Short mmCIF file of C-alpha atoms and ligand atoms in Angstrom, two decimals:
data_model
loop_
_atom_site.label_atom_id
_atom_site.label_comp_id
_atom_site.label_asym_id
_atom_site.label_seq_id
_atom_site.Cartn_x
_atom_site.Cartn_y
_atom_site.Cartn_z
CA UNK A 1 20.15 16.17 -2.32
CA UNK A 2 23.39 17.63 -3.70
CA UNK A 3 26.33 15.48 -4.85
CA UNK A 4 28.94 14.89 -2.22
CA UNK A 5 26.80 16.34 0.57
CA UNK A 6 26.38 13.89 3.42
CA UNK A 7 22.78 12.73 3.61
CA UNK A 8 20.72 10.39 5.75
CA UNK A 9 19.81 7.27 3.86
CA UNK A 10 17.33 4.50 4.67
CA UNK A 11 18.63 1.08 3.62
CA UNK A 12 15.99 -1.64 3.42
CA UNK A 13 17.43 -5.14 3.89
CA UNK A 14 20.67 -3.58 5.07
CA UNK A 15 21.72 -6.58 7.20
CA UNK A 16 22.13 -8.68 4.06
CA UNK A 17 25.19 -9.43 1.97
CA UNK A 18 25.10 -6.58 -0.53
CA UNK A 19 23.37 -4.19 1.86
CA UNK A 20 26.02 -4.50 4.57
CA UNK A 21 28.88 -3.97 2.10
CA UNK A 22 27.11 -0.95 0.58
CA UNK A 23 26.49 0.55 4.04
CA UNK A 24 30.21 0.25 4.82
CA UNK A 25 31.01 2.19 1.64
CA UNK A 26 28.39 4.88 2.37
CA UNK A 27 29.56 5.35 5.97
CA UNK A 28 33.12 5.79 4.69
CA UNK A 29 31.75 8.46 2.33
CA UNK A 30 30.30 10.30 5.35
CA UNK A 31 26.61 9.50 4.96
CA UNK A 32 24.33 8.63 7.90
CA UNK A 33 22.53 5.29 7.71
CA UNK A 34 19.30 3.90 9.08
CA UNK A 35 18.49 0.23 8.37
CA UNK A 36 15.16 -1.55 8.33
CA UNK A 37 15.45 -5.32 8.10
CA UNK A 38 13.02 -8.11 9.13
CA UNK A 39 15.94 -10.53 9.59
CA UNK A 40 14.25 -13.35 7.66
CA UNK A 41 17.43 -13.93 5.70
CA UNK A 42 20.17 -12.20 7.70
CA UNK A 43 21.53 -11.44 11.16
CA UNK A 44 22.18 -8.00 12.73
CA UNK A 45 25.72 -9.12 13.53
CA UNK A 46 26.66 -7.94 10.05
CA UNK A 47 25.91 -4.33 11.07
CA UNK A 48 27.89 -4.62 14.29
CA UNK A 49 30.90 -5.63 12.22
CA UNK A 50 30.34 -2.74 9.81
CA UNK A 51 30.31 -0.40 12.84
CA UNK A 52 33.54 -1.99 14.04
CA UNK A 53 35.19 -1.54 10.63
CA UNK A 54 34.13 2.08 10.19
CA UNK A 55 34.02 3.33 13.77
CA UNK A 56 30.59 4.78 12.96
CA UNK A 57 27.14 3.87 14.24
CA UNK A 58 24.25 2.54 12.20
CA UNK A 59 20.68 3.08 13.38
CA UNK A 60 18.94 -0.30 13.09
CA UNK A 61 15.20 -1.03 13.22
CA UNK A 62 13.97 -4.62 13.10
CA UNK A 63 10.88 -4.35 10.92
CA UNK A 64 9.23 -5.05 7.60
CA UNK A 65 8.69 -2.68 4.67
CA UNK A 66 5.10 -4.02 4.58
CA UNK A 67 4.55 -2.41 8.01
CA UNK A 68 3.48 1.15 7.25
CA UNK A 69 3.60 2.29 10.88
CA UNK A 70 7.19 1.05 11.13
CA UNK A 71 8.20 3.05 8.07
CA UNK A 72 6.31 6.09 9.41
CA UNK A 73 8.22 5.90 12.70
CA UNK A 74 11.49 5.93 10.78
CA UNK A 75 10.46 8.79 8.49
CA UNK A 76 8.99 10.76 11.42
CA UNK A 77 12.46 10.85 12.95
CA UNK A 78 13.21 13.06 9.96
CA UNK A 79 16.05 13.83 7.61
CA UNK A 80 15.86 10.73 5.41
CA UNK A 81 16.62 12.03 1.91
CA UNK A 82 17.05 8.82 -0.06
CA UNK A 83 16.31 5.11 0.09
CA UNK A 84 18.36 2.18 -1.17
CA UNK A 85 15.99 -0.77 -1.45
CA UNK A 86 17.59 -4.20 -1.04
CA UNK A 87 14.88 -5.97 0.99
CA UNK A 88 13.43 -8.94 -0.87
CA UNK A 89 13.48 -12.70 -1.28
CA UNK A 90 16.03 -13.76 -3.87
CA UNK A 91 16.17 -17.53 -4.35
CA UNK A 92 15.14 -18.51 -7.88
CA UNK A 93 14.24 -22.10 -7.03
CA UNK A 94 12.26 -21.08 -3.94
CA UNK A 95 10.34 -18.52 -6.01
CA UNK A 96 9.13 -21.27 -8.35
CA UNK A 97 7.79 -23.24 -5.37
CA UNK A 98 6.34 -20.22 -3.52
CA UNK A 99 5.39 -17.53 -6.07
CA UNK A 100 2.75 -15.86 -3.89
CA UNK A 101 5.16 -15.16 -1.04
CA UNK A 102 7.63 -13.70 -3.57
CA UNK A 103 5.02 -11.41 -5.12
CA UNK A 104 3.68 -10.44 -1.70
CA UNK A 105 7.11 -9.70 -0.24
CA UNK A 106 8.99 -8.31 -3.24
CA UNK A 107 6.21 -6.44 -5.05
CA UNK A 108 3.53 -5.57 -2.45
CA UNK A 109 6.22 -4.71 0.10
CA UNK A 110 7.82 -2.35 -2.41
CA UNK A 111 4.45 -0.73 -3.18
CA UNK A 112 4.03 0.00 0.54
CA UNK A 113 7.52 1.45 0.74
CA UNK A 114 6.90 3.71 -2.28
CA UNK A 115 3.52 4.96 -1.00
CA UNK A 116 5.01 5.82 2.39
CA UNK A 117 8.05 7.51 0.84
CA UNK A 118 5.75 9.57 -1.37
CA UNK A 119 3.62 10.62 1.61
CA UNK A 120 6.77 11.97 3.26
CA UNK A 121 8.08 13.62 0.09
CA UNK A 122 11.07 11.24 -0.12
CA UNK A 123 11.54 10.51 -3.81
CA UNK A 124 15.16 9.48 -4.35
CA UNK A 125 15.40 5.71 -4.76
CA UNK A 126 18.10 3.22 -5.72
CA UNK A 127 16.55 -0.17 -6.47
CA UNK A 128 18.36 -3.50 -6.24
CA UNK A 129 17.41 -5.18 -9.51
CA UNK A 130 19.03 -8.13 -11.21
CA UNK A 131 20.35 -9.42 -14.53
CA UNK A 132 17.76 -12.14 -14.17
CA UNK A 133 15.29 -9.70 -15.80
CA UNK A 134 17.02 -10.40 -19.13
CA UNK A 135 15.97 -14.05 -18.94
CA UNK A 136 17.80 -16.31 -21.41
CA UNK A 137 18.35 -13.55 -23.99
CA UNK A 138 21.24 -14.81 -26.13
CA UNK A 139 22.42 -11.33 -27.23
CA UNK A 140 25.68 -11.10 -25.29
CA UNK A 141 26.87 -8.84 -23.77
CA UNK A 142 23.52 -7.73 -22.34
CA UNK A 143 22.60 -4.06 -22.78
CA UNK A 144 20.11 -2.15 -20.63
CA UNK A 145 17.69 -1.44 -23.49
CA UNK A 146 17.08 -5.11 -24.32
CA UNK A 147 13.50 -6.36 -23.84
CA UNK A 148 12.93 -7.83 -20.38
CA UNK A 149 11.90 -11.47 -20.28
CA UNK A 150 12.42 -12.91 -16.82
CA UNK A 151 11.80 -16.66 -16.75
CA UNK A 152 11.07 -17.27 -13.07
CA UNK A 153 8.87 -15.68 -10.40
CA UNK A 154 11.86 -14.10 -8.62
CA UNK A 155 13.04 -12.46 -11.82
CA UNK A 156 9.48 -11.41 -12.64
CA UNK A 157 9.16 -9.64 -9.27
CA UNK A 158 12.24 -7.61 -10.20
CA UNK A 159 10.82 -6.93 -13.66
CA UNK A 160 7.44 -5.90 -12.23
CA UNK A 161 9.04 -3.52 -9.73
CA UNK A 162 11.13 -1.98 -12.51
CA UNK A 163 7.91 -1.39 -14.47
CA UNK A 164 6.15 0.07 -11.42
CA UNK A 165 9.04 2.47 -10.85
CA UNK A 166 9.09 3.44 -14.53
CA UNK A 167 5.37 4.26 -14.44
CA UNK A 168 5.72 6.12 -11.14
CA UNK A 169 8.52 8.33 -12.40
CA UNK A 170 6.66 9.00 -15.66
CA UNK A 171 3.65 10.15 -13.62
CA UNK A 172 5.64 12.29 -11.18
CA UNK A 173 8.93 13.77 -12.32
CA UNK A 174 9.90 14.58 -8.74
CA UNK A 175 10.98 10.92 -8.42
CA UNK A 176 14.66 10.27 -9.10
CA UNK A 177 15.25 6.55 -9.55
CA UNK A 178 18.21 4.26 -10.29
CA UNK A 179 17.61 0.67 -11.34
CA UNK A 180 20.78 -1.34 -10.73
CA UNK A 181 20.93 -4.72 -12.49
CA UNK A 182 23.45 -6.88 -10.65
CA UNK A 183 25.17 -9.71 -12.44
CA UNK A 184 26.79 -12.25 -10.09
CA UNK A 185 27.90 -10.62 -6.82
CA UNK A 186 30.69 -12.55 -5.07
CA UNK A 187 33.59 -12.00 -2.68
CA UNK A 188 33.73 -10.09 0.60
CA UNK A 189 35.25 -7.02 2.21
CA UNK A 190 39.05 -7.64 2.39
CA UNK A 191 38.98 -7.46 6.20
CA UNK A 192 37.30 -10.89 6.32
CA UNK A 193 34.82 -9.50 8.89
CA UNK A 194 31.77 -9.27 6.62
CA UNK A 195 30.71 -11.49 3.76
CA UNK A 196 28.03 -13.69 2.22
CA UNK A 197 26.18 -15.80 4.79
CA UNK A 198 23.39 -17.75 3.07
CA UNK A 199 20.86 -19.24 5.46
CA UNK A 200 20.66 -22.96 4.64
CA UNK A 201 22.21 -24.70 1.62
CA UNK A 202 23.60 -22.08 -0.77
CA UNK A 203 21.75 -21.66 -4.07
CA UNK A 204 24.70 -19.90 -5.68
CA UNK A 205 28.03 -21.28 -6.87
CA UNK A 206 30.48 -19.12 -4.92
CA UNK A 207 29.18 -19.70 -1.37
CA UNK A 208 28.85 -23.39 -2.20
CA UNK A 209 32.52 -23.50 -3.23
CA UNK A 210 33.63 -21.69 -0.05
CA UNK A 211 31.58 -24.06 2.09
CA UNK A 212 33.26 -27.03 0.39
CA UNK A 213 36.64 -25.39 1.01
CA UNK A 214 35.89 -24.96 4.72
CA UNK A 215 34.63 -28.53 5.02
CA UNK A 216 30.89 -27.91 5.40
CA UNK A 217 30.04 -29.62 2.06
CA UNK A 218 31.83 -32.54 0.43
CA UNK A 219 31.76 -31.47 -3.22
CA UNK A 220 30.41 -29.01 -5.75
CA UNK A 221 27.80 -30.31 -8.16
CA UNK A 222 28.58 -28.76 -11.54
CA UNK A 223 25.25 -28.20 -13.26
CA UNK A 224 25.89 -29.35 -16.81
CA UNK A 225 29.03 -29.49 -18.94
CA UNK A 226 27.34 -29.66 -22.35
CA UNK A 227 26.70 -25.95 -22.87
CA UNK A 228 28.15 -24.20 -25.92
CA UNK A 229 30.94 -22.59 -23.86
CA UNK A 230 34.74 -23.09 -23.89
CA UNK A 231 34.66 -25.95 -21.37
CA UNK A 232 30.95 -26.81 -21.55
CA UNK A 233 30.07 -25.35 -18.14
CA UNK A 234 28.00 -22.22 -17.50
CA UNK A 235 29.64 -18.81 -17.93
CA UNK A 236 28.73 -15.88 -15.68
CA UNK A 237 29.82 -12.28 -15.08
CA UNK A 238 31.10 -12.39 -11.50
CA UNK A 239 31.49 -8.99 -9.83
CA UNK A 240 33.20 -8.25 -6.50
CA UNK A 241 30.69 -7.08 -3.90
CA UNK A 242 32.90 -4.06 -3.09
CA UNK A 243 32.71 -2.97 -6.74
CA UNK A 244 28.95 -3.38 -6.47
CA UNK A 245 28.91 -1.23 -3.31
CA UNK A 246 30.84 1.48 -5.14
CA UNK A 247 28.26 1.34 -7.92
CA UNK A 248 25.50 2.13 -5.41
CA UNK A 249 27.39 5.11 -4.04
CA UNK A 250 27.96 6.39 -7.58
CA UNK A 251 24.27 5.97 -8.47
CA UNK A 252 23.22 7.85 -5.32
CA UNK A 253 25.54 10.74 -6.20
CA UNK A 254 24.20 10.76 -9.75
CA UNK A 255 20.60 11.12 -8.50
CA UNK A 256 21.67 14.13 -6.44
CA UNK A 257 22.41 15.94 -9.69
CA UNK A 258 20.05 14.37 -12.24
CA UNK A 259 16.31 13.91 -12.52
CA UNK A 260 14.63 10.96 -14.18
CA UNK A 261 14.83 7.17 -14.05
CA UNK A 262 18.12 5.53 -15.01
CA UNK A 263 19.07 1.89 -15.53
CA UNK A 264 22.59 0.51 -15.21
CA UNK A 265 24.16 -2.94 -15.49
CA UNK A 266 26.60 -3.59 -12.67
CA UNK A 267 28.91 -6.25 -14.05
CA UNK A 268 32.47 -6.52 -15.34
CA UNK A 269 31.81 -7.56 -18.96
CA UNK A 270 34.15 -10.56 -18.40
CA UNK A 271 32.83 -14.10 -18.00
CA UNK A 272 34.17 -17.16 -16.25
CA UNK A 273 32.95 -20.75 -16.42
CA UNK A 274 32.11 -22.90 -13.41
CA UNK A 275 35.32 -24.91 -13.84
CA UNK A 276 37.37 -21.69 -14.15
CA UNK A 277 35.85 -20.49 -10.88
CA UNK A 278 36.74 -23.73 -9.14
CA UNK A 279 40.31 -23.59 -10.46
CA UNK A 280 40.72 -19.91 -9.53
CA UNK A 281 39.39 -20.55 -6.04
CA UNK A 282 41.76 -23.51 -5.52
CA UNK A 283 44.69 -21.30 -6.58
CA UNK A 284 43.65 -18.44 -4.29
CA UNK A 285 42.86 -20.60 -1.27
CA UNK A 286 45.37 -23.44 -1.56
CA UNK A 287 42.47 -25.84 -1.05
CA UNK A 288 41.19 -28.64 -3.27
CA UNK A 289 37.56 -28.34 -4.34
CA UNK A 290 36.12 -31.76 -5.26
CA UNK A 291 33.33 -31.57 -7.82
CA UNK A 292 30.95 -33.84 -9.70
CA UNK A 293 29.47 -33.20 -13.15
CA UNK A 294 25.67 -33.56 -12.95
CA UNK A 295 22.68 -32.59 -15.10
CA UNK A 296 21.92 -29.00 -16.04
CA UNK A 297 19.83 -26.95 -13.58
CA UNK A 298 16.48 -26.13 -15.26
CA UNK A 299 16.23 -22.50 -16.36
CA UNK A 300 19.97 -21.81 -16.43
CA UNK A 301 21.28 -19.80 -19.39
CA UNK A 302 24.55 -20.96 -20.94
CA UNK A 303 26.13 -17.52 -20.71
CA UNK A 304 25.30 -14.26 -18.93
CA UNK A 305 27.56 -11.24 -19.50
CA UNK A 306 27.08 -7.52 -18.84
CA UNK A 307 27.77 -4.63 -21.14
CA UNK A 308 28.75 -2.17 -18.36
CA UNK A 309 29.60 0.72 -20.68
CA UNK A 310 26.61 2.87 -19.76
CA UNK A 311 27.59 2.92 -16.05
CA UNK A 312 31.11 3.94 -17.05
CA UNK A 313 29.82 6.72 -19.29
CA UNK A 314 27.14 8.07 -16.91
CA UNK A 315 28.66 7.34 -13.50
CA UNK A 316 32.36 7.02 -14.19
CA UNK A 317 31.99 3.60 -12.51
CA UNK A 318 33.91 0.50 -13.60
CA UNK A 319 34.56 -2.74 -11.71
CA UNK A 320 38.23 -3.03 -10.74
CA UNK A 321 38.56 -6.11 -8.52
CA UNK A 322 40.00 -9.22 -10.19
CA UNK A 323 38.83 -12.83 -10.03
CA UNK A 324 41.80 -13.52 -7.74
CA UNK A 325 40.57 -10.74 -5.39
CA UNK A 326 37.07 -12.22 -5.44
CA UNK A 327 38.36 -15.70 -4.53
CA UNK A 328 40.91 -14.56 -1.94
CA UNK A 329 38.43 -12.24 -0.18
CA UNK A 330 35.64 -14.83 -0.22
CA UNK A 331 38.02 -17.40 1.24
CA UNK A 332 39.29 -15.05 3.98
CA UNK A 333 35.70 -14.37 5.07
CA UNK A 334 34.71 -18.06 5.06
CA UNK A 335 37.92 -19.21 6.77
CA UNK A 336 37.51 -16.60 9.52
CA UNK A 337 33.78 -17.29 9.85
CA UNK A 338 33.15 -21.01 9.15
CA UNK A 339 29.59 -20.57 10.44
CA UNK A 340 29.01 -17.05 9.19
CA UNK A 341 27.35 -14.56 11.56
CA UNK A 342 26.02 -17.15 13.98
CA UNK A 343 26.36 -15.09 17.13
CA UNK A 344 23.63 -12.48 17.78
CA UNK A 345 25.14 -9.41 19.43
CA UNK A 346 23.09 -6.46 20.71
CA UNK A 347 23.71 -3.46 18.51
CA UNK A 348 24.52 0.06 19.72
CA UNK A 349 21.90 2.32 18.11
CA UNK A 350 19.41 -0.54 17.89
CA UNK A 351 15.91 0.76 18.39
CA UNK A 352 13.11 -1.47 19.67
CA UNK A 353 11.56 -3.67 16.96
CA UNK A 354 8.58 -2.03 15.25
C1 LIG B 401 26.27 -19.55 -11.45
C2 LIG B 401 26.74 -20.68 -12.36
C3 LIG B 401 25.15 -22.48 -12.51
C4 LIG B 401 25.53 -23.59 -8.25
C5 LIG B 401 21.50 -16.26 -9.68
C6 LIG B 401 20.23 -15.52 -9.82
C7 LIG B 401 20.51 -14.06 -10.06
C8 LIG B 401 21.41 -13.51 -8.96
C9 LIG B 401 22.68 -14.34 -8.87
C10 LIG B 401 19.96 -12.49 -7.34
C11 LIG B 401 25.63 -21.24 -13.25
C12 LIG B 401 26.43 -22.95 -11.81
C13 LIG B 401 25.64 -22.97 -9.49
C14 LIG B 401 26.03 -24.90 -8.09
C15 LIG B 401 26.74 -24.92 -10.37
N1 LIG B 401 20.74 -13.51 -7.72
N2 LIG B 401 26.25 -23.62 -10.52
N3 LIG B 401 26.62 -25.52 -9.15
O1 LIG B 401 22.11 -18.66 -11.50
O2 LIG B 401 23.83 -17.11 -12.56
O3 LIG B 401 22.26 -16.20 -10.87
O4 LIG B 401 22.25 -15.70 -8.63
O5 LIG B 401 19.80 -11.44 -7.90
O6 LIG B 401 19.30 -13.38 -10.06
O7 LIG B 401 19.57 -16.02 -10.97
O8 LIG B 401 24.05 -17.75 -10.14
O9 LIG B 401 25.67 -18.82 -8.61
O10 LIG B 401 23.40 -19.91 -8.95
O11 LIG B 401 25.08 -19.99 -10.79
O12 LIG B 401 27.27 -25.49 -11.31
O13 LIG B 401 25.95 -25.52 -6.99
O14 LIG B 401 27.17 -21.76 -11.54
O15 LIG B 401 24.64 -23.46 -13.39
O16 LIG B 401 26.20 -21.61 -14.48
P1 LIG B 401 23.04 -17.52 -11.37
P2 LIG B 401 24.54 -19.15 -9.53
#
């Protein structure tokens, strides 16, 4: 796969928040996209909107990466040269309550994907990992070579898959693999047509704030204000989802020219507290966000910050969107779509479900 050449890419979980924004970026770069998504946590409407924004079609297959015959049908159609693997459950709290379904879906599903890719000679992979693999390591900013110590089943599924991919690439150098560790993805495409659409009560801060702003929730519960941080509330490295999408495109281009397995933090290196986020969102949206200080959420680290210097050095990638952009774009999406992607629309290019 040579850099800059348009290739056909399979995106697992492509109907989701980060997947849909990454697909938009890849279509704009001229690549051809096929999506497999089981729609447990997303709606295909997101792809219809991506098609509308880009004027290009996406081939969509409703299916599960655990379904070998479904993957074979996609690969039999030929020309897939790389896979970006987003599909997976991602709620920390839910993973504590249902560890088996997380290991089954996130780890066994990935094993099936890898075995089928290998059988078809497809060995370029970008994997959606997470800063959660660092656990509560206090050494800020977090660097890629720190020991991994995930503290919850969700984070451990990411850590296990990273280890599986490391062993796979060590055993067979034909594999070219990028492990992308996301910090806190937020915001939306500036059009306001695509964005984050959590199914059920949001686990994360940003979608909770936007749902308060649009009147779906009455207040934000601030989880703890007794941390050793400037205002006592948790500090995180929030990164605009469009910067994250650009990071995926850069990693894909890098794999076209470089062998091996590579790990990159995708963050900004700048942290903001919960109260700073609320204030920034109020300023960007002109809304008032009521909040209540409550107890800490178990397992939360006081601070999580990326050292993104390796991605700058290797990929020439650096986040550029500001906190104001993140808030304004998130608000535009939520204001235009108070109920997210609630209408199911048939998709051009939609094959029959597997
Ligand atoms: C951010 C800050 C909370 C909600 C998680 C996953 C991580 C990644 C991103 C998948 C913290 C505080 C939150 C609320 C609050 N997901 N908060 N009230 O926990 O940093 O990361 O999501 O890859 O893997 O661990 O994100 O948005 O939940 O929390 O006060 O209602 O906001 O305590 O300080 P987190 P978050």
